[in-house]
XYZ file of C-alpha atoms in Angstrom:
592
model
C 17.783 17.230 1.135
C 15.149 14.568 -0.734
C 17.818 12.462 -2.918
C 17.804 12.773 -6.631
C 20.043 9.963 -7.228
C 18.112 7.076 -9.131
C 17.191 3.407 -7.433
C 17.596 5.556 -3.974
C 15.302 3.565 -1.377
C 12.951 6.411 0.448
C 13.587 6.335 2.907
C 17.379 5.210 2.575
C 17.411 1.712 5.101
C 17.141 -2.279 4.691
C 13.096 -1.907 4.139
C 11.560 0.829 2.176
C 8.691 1.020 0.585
C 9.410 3.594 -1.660
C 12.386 4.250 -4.609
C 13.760 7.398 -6.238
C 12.830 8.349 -9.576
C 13.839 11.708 -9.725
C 12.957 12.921 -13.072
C 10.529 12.023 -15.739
C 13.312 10.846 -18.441
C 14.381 8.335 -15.516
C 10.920 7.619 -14.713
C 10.150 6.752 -18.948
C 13.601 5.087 -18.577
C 12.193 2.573 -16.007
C 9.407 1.548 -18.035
C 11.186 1.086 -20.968
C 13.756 -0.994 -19.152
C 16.640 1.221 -19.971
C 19.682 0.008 -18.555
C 20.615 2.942 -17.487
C 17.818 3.407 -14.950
C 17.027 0.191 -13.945
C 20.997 -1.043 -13.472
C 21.018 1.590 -10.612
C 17.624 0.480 -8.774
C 18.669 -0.760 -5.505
C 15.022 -1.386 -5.016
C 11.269 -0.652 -5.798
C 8.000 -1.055 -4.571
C 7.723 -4.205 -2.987
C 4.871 -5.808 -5.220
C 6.469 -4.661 -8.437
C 9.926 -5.511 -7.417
C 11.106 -8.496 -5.293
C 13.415 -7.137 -2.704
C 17.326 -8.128 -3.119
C 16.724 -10.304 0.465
C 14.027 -12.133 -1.268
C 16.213 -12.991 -4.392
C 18.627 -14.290 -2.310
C 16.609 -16.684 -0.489
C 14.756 -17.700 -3.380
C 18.367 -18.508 -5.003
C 18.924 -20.162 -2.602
C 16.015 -22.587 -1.970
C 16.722 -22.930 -5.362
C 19.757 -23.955 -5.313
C 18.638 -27.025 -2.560
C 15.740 -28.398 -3.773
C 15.009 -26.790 -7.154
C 15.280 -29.328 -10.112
C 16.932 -28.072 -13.222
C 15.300 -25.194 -15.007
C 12.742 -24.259 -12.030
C 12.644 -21.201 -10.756
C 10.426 -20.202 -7.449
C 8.287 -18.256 -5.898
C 7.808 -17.549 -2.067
C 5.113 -17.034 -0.331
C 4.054 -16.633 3.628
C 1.577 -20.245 3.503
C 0.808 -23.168 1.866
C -2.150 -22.060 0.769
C -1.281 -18.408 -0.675
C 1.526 -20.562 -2.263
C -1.238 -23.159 -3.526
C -3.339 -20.417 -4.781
C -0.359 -19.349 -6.728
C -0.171 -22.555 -8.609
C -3.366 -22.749 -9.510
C -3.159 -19.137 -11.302
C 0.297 -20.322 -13.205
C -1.381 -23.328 -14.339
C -4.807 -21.904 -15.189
C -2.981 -18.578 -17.550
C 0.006 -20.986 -19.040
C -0.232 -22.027 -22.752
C 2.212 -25.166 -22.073
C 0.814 -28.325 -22.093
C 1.388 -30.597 -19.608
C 3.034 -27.725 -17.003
C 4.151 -29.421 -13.488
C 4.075 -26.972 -10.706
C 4.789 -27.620 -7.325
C 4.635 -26.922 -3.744
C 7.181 -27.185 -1.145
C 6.341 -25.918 2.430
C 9.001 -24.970 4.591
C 9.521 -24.078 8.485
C 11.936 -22.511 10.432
C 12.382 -23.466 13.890
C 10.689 -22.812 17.187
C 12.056 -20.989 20.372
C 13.574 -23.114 22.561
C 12.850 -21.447 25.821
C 10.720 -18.019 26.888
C 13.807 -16.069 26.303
C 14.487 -17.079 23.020
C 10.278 -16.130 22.275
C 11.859 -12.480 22.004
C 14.017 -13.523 19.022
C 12.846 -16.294 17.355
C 9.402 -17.301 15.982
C 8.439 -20.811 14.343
C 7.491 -19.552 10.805
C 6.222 -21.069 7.708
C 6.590 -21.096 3.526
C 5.436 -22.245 1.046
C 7.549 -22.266 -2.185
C 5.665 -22.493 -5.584
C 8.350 -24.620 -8.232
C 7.985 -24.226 -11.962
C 9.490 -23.846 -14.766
C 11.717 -20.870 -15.416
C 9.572 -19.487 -18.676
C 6.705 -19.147 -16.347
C 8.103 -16.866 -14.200
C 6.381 -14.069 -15.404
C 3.284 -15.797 -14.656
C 4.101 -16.250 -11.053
C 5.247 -12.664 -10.678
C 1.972 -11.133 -12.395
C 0.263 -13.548 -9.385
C 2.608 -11.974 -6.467
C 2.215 -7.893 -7.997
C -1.896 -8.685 -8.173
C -2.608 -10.422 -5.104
C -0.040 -8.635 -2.933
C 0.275 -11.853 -0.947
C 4.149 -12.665 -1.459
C 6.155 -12.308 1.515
C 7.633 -9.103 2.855
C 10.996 -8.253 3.149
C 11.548 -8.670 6.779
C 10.350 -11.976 7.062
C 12.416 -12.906 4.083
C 15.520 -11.819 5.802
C 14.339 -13.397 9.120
C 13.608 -16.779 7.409
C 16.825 -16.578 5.291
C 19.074 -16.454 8.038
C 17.028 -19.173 10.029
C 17.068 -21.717 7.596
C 20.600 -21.122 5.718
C 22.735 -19.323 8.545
C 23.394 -20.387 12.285
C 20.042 -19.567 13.749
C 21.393 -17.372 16.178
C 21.910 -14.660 13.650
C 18.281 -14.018 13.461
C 18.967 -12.311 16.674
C 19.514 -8.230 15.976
C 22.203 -7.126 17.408
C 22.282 -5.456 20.753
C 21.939 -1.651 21.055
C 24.755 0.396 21.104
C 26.047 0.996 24.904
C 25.667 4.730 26.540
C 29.769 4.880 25.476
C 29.078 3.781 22.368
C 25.896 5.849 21.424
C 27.900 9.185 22.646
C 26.375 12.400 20.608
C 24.172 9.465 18.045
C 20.972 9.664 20.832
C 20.635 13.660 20.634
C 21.326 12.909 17.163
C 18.986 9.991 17.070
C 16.274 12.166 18.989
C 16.689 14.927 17.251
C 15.668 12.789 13.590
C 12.739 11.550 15.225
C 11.366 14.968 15.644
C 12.906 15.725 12.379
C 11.054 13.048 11.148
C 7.557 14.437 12.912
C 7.564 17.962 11.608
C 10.609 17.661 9.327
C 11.120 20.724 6.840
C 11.763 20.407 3.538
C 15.554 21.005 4.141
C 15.920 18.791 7.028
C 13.525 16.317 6.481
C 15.961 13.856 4.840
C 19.126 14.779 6.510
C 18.917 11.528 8.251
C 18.967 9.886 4.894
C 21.994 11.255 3.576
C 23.234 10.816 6.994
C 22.509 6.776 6.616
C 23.689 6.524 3.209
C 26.909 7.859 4.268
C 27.530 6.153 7.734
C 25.482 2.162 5.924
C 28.641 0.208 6.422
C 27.560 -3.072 7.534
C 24.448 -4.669 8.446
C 24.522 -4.557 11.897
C 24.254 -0.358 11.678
C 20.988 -1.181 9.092
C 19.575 -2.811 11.916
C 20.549 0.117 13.982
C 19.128 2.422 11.825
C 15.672 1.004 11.850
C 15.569 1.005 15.699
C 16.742 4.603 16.146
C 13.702 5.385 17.302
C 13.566 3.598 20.316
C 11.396 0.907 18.208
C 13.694 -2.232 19.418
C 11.541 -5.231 18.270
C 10.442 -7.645 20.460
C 8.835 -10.720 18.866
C 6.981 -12.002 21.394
C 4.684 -9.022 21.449
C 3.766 -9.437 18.388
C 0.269 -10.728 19.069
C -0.388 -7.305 21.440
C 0.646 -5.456 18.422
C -1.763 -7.028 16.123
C -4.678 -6.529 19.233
C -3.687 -2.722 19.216
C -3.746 -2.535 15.404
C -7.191 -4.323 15.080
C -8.793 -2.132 17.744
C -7.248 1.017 16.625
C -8.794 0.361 13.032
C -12.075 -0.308 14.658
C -12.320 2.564 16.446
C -12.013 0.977 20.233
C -8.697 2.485 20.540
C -6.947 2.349 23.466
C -6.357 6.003 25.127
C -3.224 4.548 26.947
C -1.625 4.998 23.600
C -2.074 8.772 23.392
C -5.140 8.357 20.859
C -6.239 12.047 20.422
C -10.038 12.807 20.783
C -10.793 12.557 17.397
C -9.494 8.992 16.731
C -11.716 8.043 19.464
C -14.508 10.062 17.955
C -13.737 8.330 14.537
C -15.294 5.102 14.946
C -16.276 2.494 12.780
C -19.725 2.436 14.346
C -21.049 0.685 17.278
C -21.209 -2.589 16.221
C -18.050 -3.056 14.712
C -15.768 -5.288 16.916
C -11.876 -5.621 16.617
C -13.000 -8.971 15.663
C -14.346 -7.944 12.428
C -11.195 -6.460 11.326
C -8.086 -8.767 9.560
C -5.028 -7.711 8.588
C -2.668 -8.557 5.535
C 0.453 -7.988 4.336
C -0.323 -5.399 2.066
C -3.295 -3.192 1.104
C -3.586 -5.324 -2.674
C -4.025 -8.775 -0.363
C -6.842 -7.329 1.379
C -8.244 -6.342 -1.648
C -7.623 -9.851 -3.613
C -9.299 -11.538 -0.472
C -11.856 -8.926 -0.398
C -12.996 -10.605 -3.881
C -12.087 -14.362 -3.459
C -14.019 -14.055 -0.428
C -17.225 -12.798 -2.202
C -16.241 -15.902 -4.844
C -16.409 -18.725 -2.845
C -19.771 -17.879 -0.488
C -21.350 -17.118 -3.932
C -24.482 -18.502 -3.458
C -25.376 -18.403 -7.779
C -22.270 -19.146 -8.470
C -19.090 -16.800 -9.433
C -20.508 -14.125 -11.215
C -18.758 -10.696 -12.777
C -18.031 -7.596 -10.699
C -18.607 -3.850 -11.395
C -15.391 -1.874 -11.379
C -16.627 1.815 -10.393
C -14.238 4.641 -11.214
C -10.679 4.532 -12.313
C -8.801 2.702 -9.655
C -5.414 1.580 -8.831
C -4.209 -0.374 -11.458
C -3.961 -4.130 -9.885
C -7.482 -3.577 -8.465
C -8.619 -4.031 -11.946
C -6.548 -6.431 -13.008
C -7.778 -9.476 -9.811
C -11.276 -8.576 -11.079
C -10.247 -9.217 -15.130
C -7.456 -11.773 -14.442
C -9.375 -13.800 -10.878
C -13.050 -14.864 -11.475
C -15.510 -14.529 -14.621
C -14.476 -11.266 -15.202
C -15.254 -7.400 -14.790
C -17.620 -4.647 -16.367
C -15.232 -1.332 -16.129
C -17.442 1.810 -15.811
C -13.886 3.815 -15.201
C -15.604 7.457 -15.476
C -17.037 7.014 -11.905
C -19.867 9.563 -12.974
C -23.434 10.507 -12.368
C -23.806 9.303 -16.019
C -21.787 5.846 -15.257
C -24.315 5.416 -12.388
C -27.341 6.084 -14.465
C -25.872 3.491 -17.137
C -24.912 0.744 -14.209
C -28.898 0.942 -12.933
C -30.450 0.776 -16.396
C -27.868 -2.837 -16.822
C -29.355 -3.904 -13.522
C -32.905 -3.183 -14.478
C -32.847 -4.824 -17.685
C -31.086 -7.964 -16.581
C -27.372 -7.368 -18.823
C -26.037 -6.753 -15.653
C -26.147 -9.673 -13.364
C -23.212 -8.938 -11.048
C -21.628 -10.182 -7.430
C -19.578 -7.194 -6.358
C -19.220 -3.215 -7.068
C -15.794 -2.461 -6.161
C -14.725 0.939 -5.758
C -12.176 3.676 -4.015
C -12.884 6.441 -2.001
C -11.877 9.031 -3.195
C -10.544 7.604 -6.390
C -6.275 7.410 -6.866
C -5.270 8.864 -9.141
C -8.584 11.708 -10.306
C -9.848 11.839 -6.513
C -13.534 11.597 -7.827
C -15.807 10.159 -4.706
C -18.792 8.022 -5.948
C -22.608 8.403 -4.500
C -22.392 5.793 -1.983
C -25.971 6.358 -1.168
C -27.406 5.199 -4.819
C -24.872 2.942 -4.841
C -25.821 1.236 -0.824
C -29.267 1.178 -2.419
C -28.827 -0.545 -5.800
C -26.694 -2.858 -3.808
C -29.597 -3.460 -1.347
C -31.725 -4.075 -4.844
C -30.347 -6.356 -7.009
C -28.590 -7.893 -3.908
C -24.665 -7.480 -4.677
C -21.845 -6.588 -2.199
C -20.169 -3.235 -2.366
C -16.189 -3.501 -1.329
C -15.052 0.384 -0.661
C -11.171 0.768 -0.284
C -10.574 3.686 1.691
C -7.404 4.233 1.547
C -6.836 7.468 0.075
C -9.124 8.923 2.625
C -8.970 7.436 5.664
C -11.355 5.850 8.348
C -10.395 9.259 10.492
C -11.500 11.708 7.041
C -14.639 9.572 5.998
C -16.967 7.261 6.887
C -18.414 4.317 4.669
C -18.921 1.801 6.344
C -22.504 1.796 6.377
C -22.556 1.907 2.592
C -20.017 -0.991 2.441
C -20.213 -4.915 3.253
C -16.633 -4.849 2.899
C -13.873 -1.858 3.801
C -10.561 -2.146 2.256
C -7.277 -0.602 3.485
C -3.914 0.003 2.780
C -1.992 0.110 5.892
C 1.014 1.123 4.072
C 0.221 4.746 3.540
C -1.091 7.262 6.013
C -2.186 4.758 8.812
C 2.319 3.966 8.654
C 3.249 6.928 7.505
C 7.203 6.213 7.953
C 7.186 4.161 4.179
C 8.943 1.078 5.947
C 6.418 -1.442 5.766
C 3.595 -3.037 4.092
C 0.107 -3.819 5.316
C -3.823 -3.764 4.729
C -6.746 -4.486 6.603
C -10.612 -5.898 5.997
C -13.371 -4.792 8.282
C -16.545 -6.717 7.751
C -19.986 -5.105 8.474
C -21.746 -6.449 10.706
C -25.075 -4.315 9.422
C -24.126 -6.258 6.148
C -26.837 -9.169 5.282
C -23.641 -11.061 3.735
C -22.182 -10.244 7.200
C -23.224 -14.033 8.370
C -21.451 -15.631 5.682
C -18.770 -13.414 5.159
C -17.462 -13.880 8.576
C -18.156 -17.901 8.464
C -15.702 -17.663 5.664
C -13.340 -15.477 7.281
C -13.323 -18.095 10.574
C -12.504 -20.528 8.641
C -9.945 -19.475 5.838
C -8.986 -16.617 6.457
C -4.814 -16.807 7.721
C -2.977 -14.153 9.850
C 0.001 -13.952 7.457
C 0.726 -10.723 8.673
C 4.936 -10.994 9.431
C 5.430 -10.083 13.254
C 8.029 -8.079 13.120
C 6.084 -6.128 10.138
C 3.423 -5.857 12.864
C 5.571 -4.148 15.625
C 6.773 -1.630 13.161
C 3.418 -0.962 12.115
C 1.995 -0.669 15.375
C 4.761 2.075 16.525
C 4.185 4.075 13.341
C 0.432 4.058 13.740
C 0.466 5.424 17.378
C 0.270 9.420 16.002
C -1.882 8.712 12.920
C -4.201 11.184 13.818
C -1.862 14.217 14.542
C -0.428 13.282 11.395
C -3.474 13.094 9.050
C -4.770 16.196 10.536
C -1.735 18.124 9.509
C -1.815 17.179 6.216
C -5.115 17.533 5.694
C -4.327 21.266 6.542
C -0.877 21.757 4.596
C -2.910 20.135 1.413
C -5.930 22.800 1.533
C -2.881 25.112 0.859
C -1.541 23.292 -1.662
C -4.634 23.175 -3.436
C -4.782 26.699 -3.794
C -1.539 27.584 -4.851
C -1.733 25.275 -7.829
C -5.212 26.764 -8.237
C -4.021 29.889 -8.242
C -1.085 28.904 -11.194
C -1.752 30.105 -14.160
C 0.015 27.664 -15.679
C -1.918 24.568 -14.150
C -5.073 23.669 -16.133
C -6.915 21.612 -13.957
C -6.506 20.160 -10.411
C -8.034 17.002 -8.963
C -8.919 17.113 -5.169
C -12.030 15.981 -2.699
C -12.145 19.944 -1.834
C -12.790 20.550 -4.885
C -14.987 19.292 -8.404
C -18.016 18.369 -9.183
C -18.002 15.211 -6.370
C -17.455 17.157 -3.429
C -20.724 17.108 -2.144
C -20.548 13.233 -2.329
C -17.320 13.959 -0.213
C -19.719 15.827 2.089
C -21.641 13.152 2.735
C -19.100 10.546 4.038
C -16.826 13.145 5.939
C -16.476 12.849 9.622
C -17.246 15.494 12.036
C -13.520 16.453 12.276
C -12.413 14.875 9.217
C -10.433 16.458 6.436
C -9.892 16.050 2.294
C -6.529 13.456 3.059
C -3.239 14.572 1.431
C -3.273 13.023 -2.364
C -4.061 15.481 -5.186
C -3.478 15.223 -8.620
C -2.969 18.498 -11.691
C -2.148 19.094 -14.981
C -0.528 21.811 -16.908
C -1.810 23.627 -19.850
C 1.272 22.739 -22.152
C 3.459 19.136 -21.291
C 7.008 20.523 -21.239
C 5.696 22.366 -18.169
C 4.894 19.320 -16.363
C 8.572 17.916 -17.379
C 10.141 20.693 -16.477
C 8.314 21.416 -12.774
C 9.048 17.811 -11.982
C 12.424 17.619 -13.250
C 12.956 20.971 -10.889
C 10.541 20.286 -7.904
C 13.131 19.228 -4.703
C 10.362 16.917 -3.366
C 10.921 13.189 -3.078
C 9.873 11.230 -6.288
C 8.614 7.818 -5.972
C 5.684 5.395 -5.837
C 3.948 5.369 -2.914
C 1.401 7.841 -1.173
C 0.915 8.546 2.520
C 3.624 9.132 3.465
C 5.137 11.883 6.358
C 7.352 13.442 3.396
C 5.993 14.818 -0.067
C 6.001 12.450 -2.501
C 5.602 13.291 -6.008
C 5.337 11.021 -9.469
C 4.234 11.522 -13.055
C 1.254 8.809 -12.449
C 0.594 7.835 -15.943
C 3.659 7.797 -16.723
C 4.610 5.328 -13.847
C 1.765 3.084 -13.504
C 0.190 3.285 -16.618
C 2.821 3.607 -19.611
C 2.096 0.152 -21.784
C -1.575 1.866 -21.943
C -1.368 5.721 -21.771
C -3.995 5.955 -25.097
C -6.350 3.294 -23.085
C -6.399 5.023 -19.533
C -6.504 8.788 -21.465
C -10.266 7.363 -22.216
C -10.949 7.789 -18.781
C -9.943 10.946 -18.058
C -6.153 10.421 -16.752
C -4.395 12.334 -19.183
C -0.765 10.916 -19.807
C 1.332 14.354 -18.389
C -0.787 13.915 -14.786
C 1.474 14.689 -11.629
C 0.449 12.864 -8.449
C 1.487 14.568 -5.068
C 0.902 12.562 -1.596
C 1.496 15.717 0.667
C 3.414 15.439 4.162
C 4.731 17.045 7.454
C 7.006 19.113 6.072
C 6.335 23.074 7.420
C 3.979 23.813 4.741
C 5.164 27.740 3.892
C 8.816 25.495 3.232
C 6.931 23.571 1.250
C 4.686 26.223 -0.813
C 7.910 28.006 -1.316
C 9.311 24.865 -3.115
C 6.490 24.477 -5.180
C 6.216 27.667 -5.990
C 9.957 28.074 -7.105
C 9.143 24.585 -9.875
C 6.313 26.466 -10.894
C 8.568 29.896 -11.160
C 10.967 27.623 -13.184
C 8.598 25.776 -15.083
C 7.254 29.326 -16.807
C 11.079 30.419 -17.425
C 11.765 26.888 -19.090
């Protein structure tokens, strides 16, 4: 059964992405800092909360060459780590504020065999004083460039334990394993087409059997996923040319991945990778910064977006000019600003669809005031997927977060660029790229992705079908007052436009109730998972503005996210299990 026990990691091992917050008290409770939600948070979501791994290490780097009252920051290069310093020093109001940079390596293989164990690896640790550490976290939460957990824990034990402990530990014998592989086999199809009452049993199974460290490890490779460092770099290959569309059919692509492609031109060359799906977007606009040939200049922030896309364009650069409705109206009022010169911008960024109202903008009027008044347009995608839509052609720069559908498992973090070529920026976007853009992509982070990626299409496709259900039973409530989906609204036919030939709407919808309590009491009831996150193969459900929004819920109510708004990210759960459990929330909602 999904957990309801607050702090819970979803799922329950070493690296999730995702944390339980099972009812909207505990969920106010977080925000507010109340001890008695966030003493029980094991963990978070990893750009909001610094994994217990990282802490250590950073305690512990620290403790050997800190100086008294610094605290640190890591980070996966010099340069993010440089960067980093730069934004503490350019937002502090001390005078005089010394903040440094220490770079750090771990060591090499020794021989080929040790290549599947060990990989050189380097940090670099921003220094400063401890009353600017909020500073330095607001810097690793926006640019989603701090390191991830895994290669915290791999460069923890390199450089403070005997380096052969970076080595996991070997996989149980035949003896040993017993009944666990029919067990083990049996969660992975579990995890595939889990229902709602078995989809978590392995969860509940881990948090009971999680006695030591070496069974974590086990955990994680239960799925035949044993990591293998030294493939790394064929993982990242795969990855690149699976997100460009010149996918490999030795995988098991299905027909329609191969039909999904980013267009003809588009090379796996033209596609990066990052740690998360926030880096791509903060390199998206330092990027479109530094080949600026007038000079950094404000961006256009189209729609309501995630939250720390707006905050790199006000808090990075000259600043932003928010249209947050997203409309026909805010598109009227962004071409009269170009037209009469009050608008002299470098970027439009914007999602597609929108998280959390799913609106989908005109990319067409928007390609061609682009094209006008010569500006870039940076789409992030990630709500509906390269396989669901196509915008490319209306983008210089496409956005991604790898964490979410393209993973699907919630146990790692990633994003992605892909670069135009059509683009006339193209030329200097990719000079740029060849020469400062880094692969700080972890490896291992890499491999996992890779193996969770390989049935991306199956997956989307069947939640693209269980959500069209969805849709309509909440339609169909008559306590729900309004629901937001790309089925359905006024921006469908904008939708329309960008859908692929066998693409669907994507998974994430949003609704409200006609009275509050109603919301409280569905969510309180619903046995879903509850959680940040989206994308992922379970249902995932949180009270949006409540989560990501609370310091501002009058401010973001002016565009149209009302403060009692329920996010779901539908999965693979068998979707009459999972109308059923909607259903009974709704049932016990009107009773409440």
């Amino acid at each position: 059964m999904p957990s309801q026990e607050i702090g819970l990691p979803i799922p329950n091992i070493p690296h999730a992405v995702s944390v339980t917050l099972p009812t909207w008290e505990a969920t106010v409770g977080y925000e507010e800092g109340e001890d008695w939600v966030v003493s029980k948070m094991i963990t978070g979501y990893p750009r909001f909360f610094i994994h217990a791994v990282i802490k250590t290490l950073s305690q512990k780097i620290e403790s050997k060459y800190g100086r008294e009252g610094e605290r640190c920051m890591i980070f996966p290069s010099y340069k993010v780590a440089k960067r980093c310093r730069e934004f503490i020093k350019s937002k502090s109001d001390l005078e005089g504020l010394f903040v440094r940079v220490l770079q750090l390596s771990t060591p090499p293989p020794a021989d080929e065999e040790e290549k599947s164990t060990i990989i050189q690896s380097t940090i670099g640790v921003v220094f400063f004083p401890a009353s600017q550490f909020p500073l330095a976290k607001n810097y690793w939460q926006h640019s989603g460039e701090g390191i991830s957990s895994r290669m915290g824990e791999y460069v923890l034990k390199a450089l403070f334990n005997n380096i052969d402990s970076t080595r996991s530990p070997s996989p149980p014998s035949n003896n040993q394993l017993g009944a666990t592989r029919q067990e083990v086999q049996a969660q992975r199809i579990q995890q595939k087409s889990p229902s709602i009452s078995a989809s978590f049993r392995s969860s509940s199974m881990v948090a009971h059997e999680e006695v030591e460290k070496e069974f974590n490890t086990f955990i994680e490779q239960k799925y035949g996923r044993v990591l293998d460092l030294k493939f790394a770099k064929e993982a990242k290959i795969a990855l690149r040319r699976r997100i460009s569309g010149k996918v490999d059919k030795s995988h098991s692509q299905k027909e329609e991945m191969e039909k999904a492609r980013r267009g003809k031109n588009v090379s796996e060359t033209d596609v990066y990778l990052f740690p998360s799906g926030m880096a791509s977007i903060f390199f998206s606009h330092h990027a479109l910064l530094k080949i600026s040939t007038e000079g950094p200049k404000k961006s256009v922030c189209f729609g309501f977006p995630y939250v720390d896309t707006l905050n790199i364009l006000k808090k990075f650069g000259p600043g932003v000019h928010f249209l947050g409705l997203g409309d026909d109206n805010s598109l009227d009022e962004l071409e009269e600003k170009l037209e009469s010169g009050e608008f002299n911008i470098m970027a439009l960024f914007c999602e597609c669809p929108s998280n959390p109202l799913l609106k989908t903008p005109d990319l067409k009027r928007l390609r061609s005031l682009a094209d006008k008044y010569r500006f870039a347009i940076v789409i992030d995608e990630t709500v509906g997927n390269f396989l669901n839509i196509h915008v490319l052609p209306f983008a210089d720069i496409v956005a991604s977060s790898l964490t979410k559908v393209f993973s699907g498992d919630s146990n790692v973090m990633a994003g992605s660029i892909v670069l135009n070529p059509s683009s006339p920026l193209y030329p200097s976007l990719k000079q740029f790229f060849d020469e400062e853009y880094e692969d700080l992509f972890w490896a291992e982070d890499a491999l996992w992705l890779e193996r969770n990626s390989r049935d991306f299409a199956e997956r989307a496709a069947k939640i693209d079908q269980t959500s069209l259900k969805v849709v309509k039973l909440l339609q169909d409530s008559p306590l729900i007052s309004k629901v937001y989906h790309p089925y359905i609204g006024s921006t469908r036919p904008y939708y329309e436009a960008i859908k692929t030939p066998n693409g669907g709407y994507g998974g994430l919808m949003s609704f409200l109730f006609h009275n509050p309590d109603h919301a409280v009491h569905f969510f309180n009831a619903v046995n879903l998972h509850k959680g940040p996150s989206l994308g992922t193969n379970f249902t995932l459900a949180c009270p949006y503005a409540i989560l990501a929004h609370y310091q501002e819920l009058d401010e973001v109510a002016k565009w149209e996210v009302d403060r009692n708004l329920i996010r779901i990210s539908i999965g693979l759960e068998d979707p009459e299990e999972l109308l059923d459990v909607l259903q009974k929330s709704l049932d016990i909602a009107s009773s409440s």
